[in-house]
Amino acid sequence: METEIFNLEKKYWQGMEDHQYETVKNLTHFPCIIAGRNGVQSVDEPSFKKMFESGEGDKIKVLGYLDFISQQPTQETAVTAYIIELLDTKENKSVKCACTSTWIKENDRWLCMLHTETELSSKK
């Protein structure tokens, strides 16, 4: 299960990097919950699409993943946590974020229903 969920996380981020809305949408449960530097929100599909499209100028490149861990408390639920390193190609700046996701299995498909991101402070 861990490999399957990790591969879904990578597919999700690849969809974000390539700005492929259909890929990201097909991996998301609606409404989904998002938590990050802009707060906490429950997002329906039309709002999600609007948010996705408004980030069209934001270009990221995934540089790598660290410390991926997961648990599967039930057959239909998986929880993950990991560090992702991203390059903001607009500002040519790399950042590391701690991420968590909750995936549920619905109609034999895994869908992400909760995602959090916290940018890690750079060590000096």
JSON list of C-alpha atoms in Angstrom, two decimals:
[
{"chain": "A", "resi": 1, "resn": "MET", "atom": "CA", "xyz": [0.00, 0.00, 0.00]},
{"chain": "A", "resi": 2, "resn": "GLU", "atom": "CA", "xyz": [2.79, 2.46, 0.85]},
{"chain": "A", "resi": 3, "resn": "THR", "atom": "CA", "xyz": [4.26, 2.26, -2.66]},
{"chain": "A", "resi": 4, "resn": "GLU", "atom": "CA", "xyz": [0.83, 2.72, -4.24]},
{"chain": "A", "resi": 5, "resn": "ILE", "atom": "CA", "xyz": [0.03, 5.83, -2.17]},
{"chain": "A", "resi": 6, "resn": "PHE", "atom": "CA", "xyz": [3.52, 7.27, -2.68]},
{"chain": "A", "resi": 7, "resn": "ASN", "atom": "CA", "xyz": [3.11, 6.80, -6.45]},
{"chain": "A", "resi": 8, "resn": "LEU", "atom": "CA", "xyz": [-0.25, 8.62, -6.29]},
{"chain": "A", "resi": 9, "resn": "GLU", "atom": "CA", "xyz": [1.39, 11.52, -4.40]},
{"chain": "A", "resi": 10, "resn": "LYS", "atom": "CA", "xyz": [4.10, 11.70, -7.08]},
{"chain": "A", "resi": 11, "resn": "LYS", "atom": "CA", "xyz": [1.47, 11.58, -9.85]},
{"chain": "A", "resi": 12, "resn": "TYR", "atom": "CA", "xyz": [-0.45, 14.40, -8.13]},
{"chain": "A", "resi": 13, "resn": "TRP", "atom": "CA", "xyz": [2.68, 16.58, -7.88]},
{"chain": "A", "resi": 14, "resn": "GLN", "atom": "CA", "xyz": [3.62, 15.78, -11.49]},
{"chain": "A", "resi": 15, "resn": "GLY", "atom": "CA", "xyz": [0.15, 17.00, -12.51]},
{"chain": "A", "resi": 16, "resn": "MET", "atom": "CA", "xyz": [0.79, 20.20, -10.55]},
{"chain": "A", "resi": 17, "resn": "GLU", "atom": "CA", "xyz": [4.23, 20.64, -12.14]},
{"chain": "A", "resi": 18, "resn": "ASP", "atom": "CA", "xyz": [2.88, 20.01, -15.66]},
{"chain": "A", "resi": 19, "resn": "HIS", "atom": "CA", "xyz": [-0.24, 22.07, -14.90]},
{"chain": "A", "resi": 20, "resn": "GLN", "atom": "CA", "xyz": [-2.53, 19.20, -15.92]},
{"chain": "A", "resi": 21, "resn": "TYR", "atom": "CA", "xyz": [-5.86, 19.93, -14.28]},
{"chain": "A", "resi": 22, "resn": "GLU", "atom": "CA", "xyz": [-7.54, 16.65, -15.31]},
{"chain": "A", "resi": 23, "resn": "THR", "atom": "CA", "xyz": [-4.80, 14.58, -13.66]},
{"chain": "A", "resi": 24, "resn": "VAL", "atom": "CA", "xyz": [-5.05, 16.51, -10.39]},
{"chain": "A", "resi": 25, "resn": "LYS", "atom": "CA", "xyz": [-8.86, 16.61, -10.47]},
{"chain": "A", "resi": 26, "resn": "ASN", "atom": "CA", "xyz": [-9.09, 12.84, -11.02]},
{"chain": "A", "resi": 27, "resn": "LEU", "atom": "CA", "xyz": [-6.98, 12.25, -7.89]},
{"chain": "A", "resi": 28, "resn": "THR", "atom": "CA", "xyz": [-9.02, 14.60, -5.68]},
{"chain": "A", "resi": 29, "resn": "HIS", "atom": "CA", "xyz": [-12.12, 13.92, -3.58]},
{"chain": "A", "resi": 30, "resn": "PHE", "atom": "CA", "xyz": [-14.57, 16.85, -3.61]},
{"chain": "A", "resi": 31, "resn": "PRO", "atom": "CA", "xyz": [-15.08, 18.69, -1.45]},
{"chain": "A", "resi": 32, "resn": "CYS", "atom": "CA", "xyz": [-11.45, 18.48, -0.33]},
{"chain": "A", "resi": 33, "resn": "ILE", "atom": "CA", "xyz": [-9.77, 20.16, 2.61]},
{"chain": "A", "resi": 34, "resn": "ILE", "atom": "CA", "xyz": [-6.61, 22.21, 2.11]},
{"chain": "A", "resi": 35, "resn": "ALA", "atom": "CA", "xyz": [-4.46, 23.70, 4.88]},
{"chain": "A", "resi": 36, "resn": "GLY", "atom": "CA", "xyz": [-1.38, 25.84, 4.38]},
{"chain": "A", "resi": 37, "resn": "ARG", "atom": "CA", "xyz": [-0.01, 29.34, 4.62]},
{"chain": "A", "resi": 38, "resn": "ASN", "atom": "CA", "xyz": [-3.36, 30.79, 3.47]},
{"chain": "A", "resi": 39, "resn": "GLY", "atom": "CA", "xyz": [-5.31, 29.04, 6.23]},
{"chain": "A", "resi": 40, "resn": "VAL", "atom": "CA", "xyz": [-7.79, 26.19, 6.19]},
{"chain": "A", "resi": 41, "resn": "GLN", "atom": "CA", "xyz": [-10.56, 25.70, 3.66]},
{"chain": "A", "resi": 42, "resn": "SER", "atom": "CA", "xyz": [-13.02, 23.18, 2.31]},
{"chain": "A", "resi": 43, "resn": "VAL", "atom": "CA", "xyz": [-12.98, 23.40, -1.48]},
{"chain": "A", "resi": 44, "resn": "ASP", "atom": "CA", "xyz": [-15.59, 22.19, -3.98]},
{"chain": "A", "resi": 45, "resn": "GLU", "atom": "CA", "xyz": [-14.66, 21.27, -7.56]},
{"chain": "A", "resi": 46, "resn": "PRO", "atom": "CA", "xyz": [-15.49, 24.63, -9.24]},
{"chain": "A", "resi": 47, "resn": "SER", "atom": "CA", "xyz": [-13.50, 26.52, -6.58]},
{"chain": "A", "resi": 48, "resn": "PHE", "atom": "CA", "xyz": [-10.63, 24.05, -6.89]},
{"chain": "A", "resi": 49, "resn": "LYS", "atom": "CA", "xyz": [-10.50, 24.56, -10.66]},
{"chain": "A", "resi": 50, "resn": "LYS", "atom": "CA", "xyz": [-10.50, 28.33, -10.22]},
{"chain": "A", "resi": 51, "resn": "MET", "atom": "CA", "xyz": [-7.65, 28.10, -7.69]},
{"chain": "A", "resi": 52, "resn": "PHE", "atom": "CA", "xyz": [-5.72, 25.76, -9.98]},
{"chain": "A", "resi": 53, "resn": "GLU", "atom": "CA", "xyz": [-6.13, 28.03, -12.99]},
{"chain": "A", "resi": 54, "resn": "SER", "atom": "CA", "xyz": [-5.25, 31.16, -11.02]},
{"chain": "A", "resi": 55, "resn": "GLY", "atom": "CA", "xyz": [-1.86, 29.59, -10.31]},
{"chain": "A", "resi": 56, "resn": "GLU", "atom": "CA", "xyz": [-1.09, 29.23, -14.00]},
{"chain": "A", "resi": 57, "resn": "GLY", "atom": "CA", "xyz": [1.81, 31.66, -13.73]},
{"chain": "A", "resi": 58, "resn": "ASP", "atom": "CA", "xyz": [3.23, 29.79, -10.74]},
{"chain": "A", "resi": 59, "resn": "LYS", "atom": "CA", "xyz": [5.72, 27.31, -12.09]},
{"chain": "A", "resi": 60, "resn": "ILE", "atom": "CA", "xyz": [7.16, 24.64, -9.85]},
{"chain": "A", "resi": 61, "resn": "LYS", "atom": "CA", "xyz": [9.55, 21.80, -10.42]},
{"chain": "A", "resi": 62, "resn": "VAL", "atom": "CA", "xyz": [9.68, 18.87, -8.02]},
{"chain": "A", "resi": 63, "resn": "LEU", "atom": "CA", "xyz": [13.29, 18.32, -6.96]},
{"chain": "A", "resi": 64, "resn": "GLY", "atom": "CA", "xyz": [12.71, 15.38, -4.64]},
{"chain": "A", "resi": 65, "resn": "TYR", "atom": "CA", "xyz": [10.95, 13.67, -1.75]},
{"chain": "A", "resi": 66, "resn": "LEU", "atom": "CA", "xyz": [12.28, 12.75, 1.68]},
{"chain": "A", "resi": 67, "resn": "ASP", "atom": "CA", "xyz": [11.06, 10.82, 4.72]},
{"chain": "A", "resi": 68, "resn": "PHE", "atom": "CA", "xyz": [7.87, 9.41, 3.18]},
{"chain": "A", "resi": 69, "resn": "ILE", "atom": "CA", "xyz": [5.80, 7.57, 5.79]},
{"chain": "A", "resi": 70, "resn": "SER", "atom": "CA", "xyz": [2.27, 6.26, 5.66]},
{"chain": "A", "resi": 71, "resn": "GLN", "atom": "CA", "xyz": [-0.30, 4.37, 7.64]},
{"chain": "A", "resi": 72, "resn": "GLN", "atom": "CA", "xyz": [-3.43, 2.61, 6.53]},
{"chain": "A", "resi": 73, "resn": "PRO", "atom": "CA", "xyz": [-5.84, 2.55, 9.50]},
{"chain": "A", "resi": 74, "resn": "THR", "atom": "CA", "xyz": [-8.61, 0.95, 7.40]},
{"chain": "A", "resi": 75, "resn": "GLN", "atom": "CA", "xyz": [-8.86, -0.69, 3.98]},
{"chain": "A", "resi": 76, "resn": "GLU", "atom": "CA", "xyz": [-10.38, 2.55, 2.64]},
{"chain": "A", "resi": 77, "resn": "THR", "atom": "CA", "xyz": [-8.13, 5.12, 4.35]},
{"chain": "A", "resi": 78, "resn": "ALA", "atom": "CA", "xyz": [-4.45, 6.00, 4.05]},
{"chain": "A", "resi": 79, "resn": "VAL", "atom": "CA", "xyz": [-2.52, 8.83, 5.70]},
{"chain": "A", "resi": 80, "resn": "THR", "atom": "CA", "xyz": [0.85, 10.09, 4.48]},
{"chain": "A", "resi": 81, "resn": "ALA", "atom": "CA", "xyz": [3.53, 12.52, 5.57]},
{"chain": "A", "resi": 82, "resn": "TYR", "atom": "CA", "xyz": [6.69, 13.52, 3.73]},
{"chain": "A", "resi": 83, "resn": "ILE", "atom": "CA", "xyz": [9.05, 16.35, 2.86]},
{"chain": "A", "resi": 84, "resn": "ILE", "atom": "CA", "xyz": [9.01, 17.68, -0.69]},
{"chain": "A", "resi": 85, "resn": "GLU", "atom": "CA", "xyz": [11.61, 19.97, -2.21]},
{"chain": "A", "resi": 86, "resn": "LEU", "atom": "CA", "xyz": [10.30, 22.30, -4.89]},
{"chain": "A", "resi": 87, "resn": "LEU", "atom": "CA", "xyz": [11.91, 24.83, -7.19]},
{"chain": "A", "resi": 88, "resn": "ASP", "atom": "CA", "xyz": [9.90, 27.98, -7.77]},
{"chain": "A", "resi": 89, "resn": "THR", "atom": "CA", "xyz": [11.03, 28.56, -11.34]},
{"chain": "A", "resi": 90, "resn": "LYS", "atom": "CA", "xyz": [9.57, 32.06, -11.37]},
{"chain": "A", "resi": 91, "resn": "GLU", "atom": "CA", "xyz": [11.88, 33.17, -8.54]},
{"chain": "A", "resi": 92, "resn": "ASN", "atom": "CA", "xyz": [14.55, 30.48, -9.05]},
{"chain": "A", "resi": 93, "resn": "LYS", "atom": "CA", "xyz": [14.27, 29.59, -5.36]},
{"chain": "A", "resi": 94, "resn": "SER", "atom": "CA", "xyz": [14.01, 26.15, -3.81]},
{"chain": "A", "resi": 95, "resn": "VAL", "atom": "CA", "xyz": [11.82, 25.46, -0.80]},
{"chain": "A", "resi": 96, "resn": "LYS", "atom": "CA", "xyz": [11.15, 22.43, 1.33]},
{"chain": "A", "resi": 97, "resn": "CYS", "atom": "CA", "xyz": [7.66, 21.73, 2.65]},
{"chain": "A", "resi": 98, "resn": "ALA", "atom": "CA", "xyz": [6.35, 19.21, 5.13]},
{"chain": "A", "resi": 99, "resn": "CYS", "atom": "CA", "xyz": [3.20, 17.70, 3.60]},
{"chain": "A", "resi": 100, "resn": "THR", "atom": "CA", "xyz": [0.45, 15.44, 4.84]},
{"chain": "A", "resi": 101, "resn": "SER", "atom": "CA", "xyz": [-2.38, 13.87, 2.87]},
{"chain": "A", "resi": 102, "resn": "THR", "atom": "CA", "xyz": [-5.38, 11.73, 3.68]},
{"chain": "A", "resi": 103, "resn": "TRP", "atom": "CA", "xyz": [-6.52, 9.39, 0.93]},
{"chain": "A", "resi": 104, "resn": "ILE", "atom": "CA", "xyz": [-9.80, 7.49, 0.82]},
{"chain": "A", "resi": 105, "resn": "LYS", "atom": "CA", "xyz": [-10.73, 4.60, -1.41]},
{"chain": "A", "resi": 106, "resn": "GLU", "atom": "CA", "xyz": [-14.00, 5.25, -3.20]},
{"chain": "A", "resi": 107, "resn": "ASN", "atom": "CA", "xyz": [-15.37, 3.04, -6.00]},
{"chain": "A", "resi": 108, "resn": "ASP", "atom": "CA", "xyz": [-12.04, 1.18, -6.01]},
{"chain": "A", "resi": 109, "resn": "ARG", "atom": "CA", "xyz": [-10.07, 4.44, -6.60]},
{"chain": "A", "resi": 110, "resn": "TRP", "atom": "CA", "xyz": [-7.83, 6.29, -4.18]},
{"chain": "A", "resi": 111, "resn": "LEU", "atom": "CA", "xyz": [-8.71, 10.01, -3.87]},
{"chain": "A", "resi": 112, "resn": "CYS", "atom": "CA", "xyz": [-7.00, 12.70, -1.83]},
{"chain": "A", "resi": 113, "resn": "MET", "atom": "CA", "xyz": [-9.49, 14.43, 0.47]},
{"chain": "A", "resi": 114, "resn": "LEU", "atom": "CA", "xyz": [-7.08, 16.38, 2.72]},
{"chain": "A", "resi": 115, "resn": "HIS", "atom": "CA", "xyz": [-3.72, 17.95, 1.97]},
{"chain": "A", "resi": 116, "resn": "THR", "atom": "CA", "xyz": [-1.56, 20.19, 4.13]},
{"chain": "A", "resi": 117, "resn": "GLU", "atom": "CA", "xyz": [1.70, 21.98, 3.35]},
{"chain": "A", "resi": 118, "resn": "THR", "atom": "CA", "xyz": [3.99, 23.80, 5.71]},
{"chain": "A", "resi": 119, "resn": "GLU", "atom": "CA", "xyz": [7.07, 25.52, 4.34]},
{"chain": "A", "resi": 120, "resn": "LEU", "atom": "CA", "xyz": [10.08, 24.58, 6.41]},
{"chain": "A", "resi": 121, "resn": "SER", "atom": "CA", "xyz": [12.23, 27.37, 7.76]},
{"chain": "A", "resi": 122, "resn": "SER", "atom": "CA", "xyz": [15.67, 27.51, 6.22]},
{"chain": "A", "resi": 123, "resn": "LYS", "atom": "CA", "xyz": [18.44, 26.67, 8.65]},
{"chain": "A", "resi": 124, "resn": "LYS", "atom": "CA", "xyz": [21.12, 29.30, 8.90]}
]
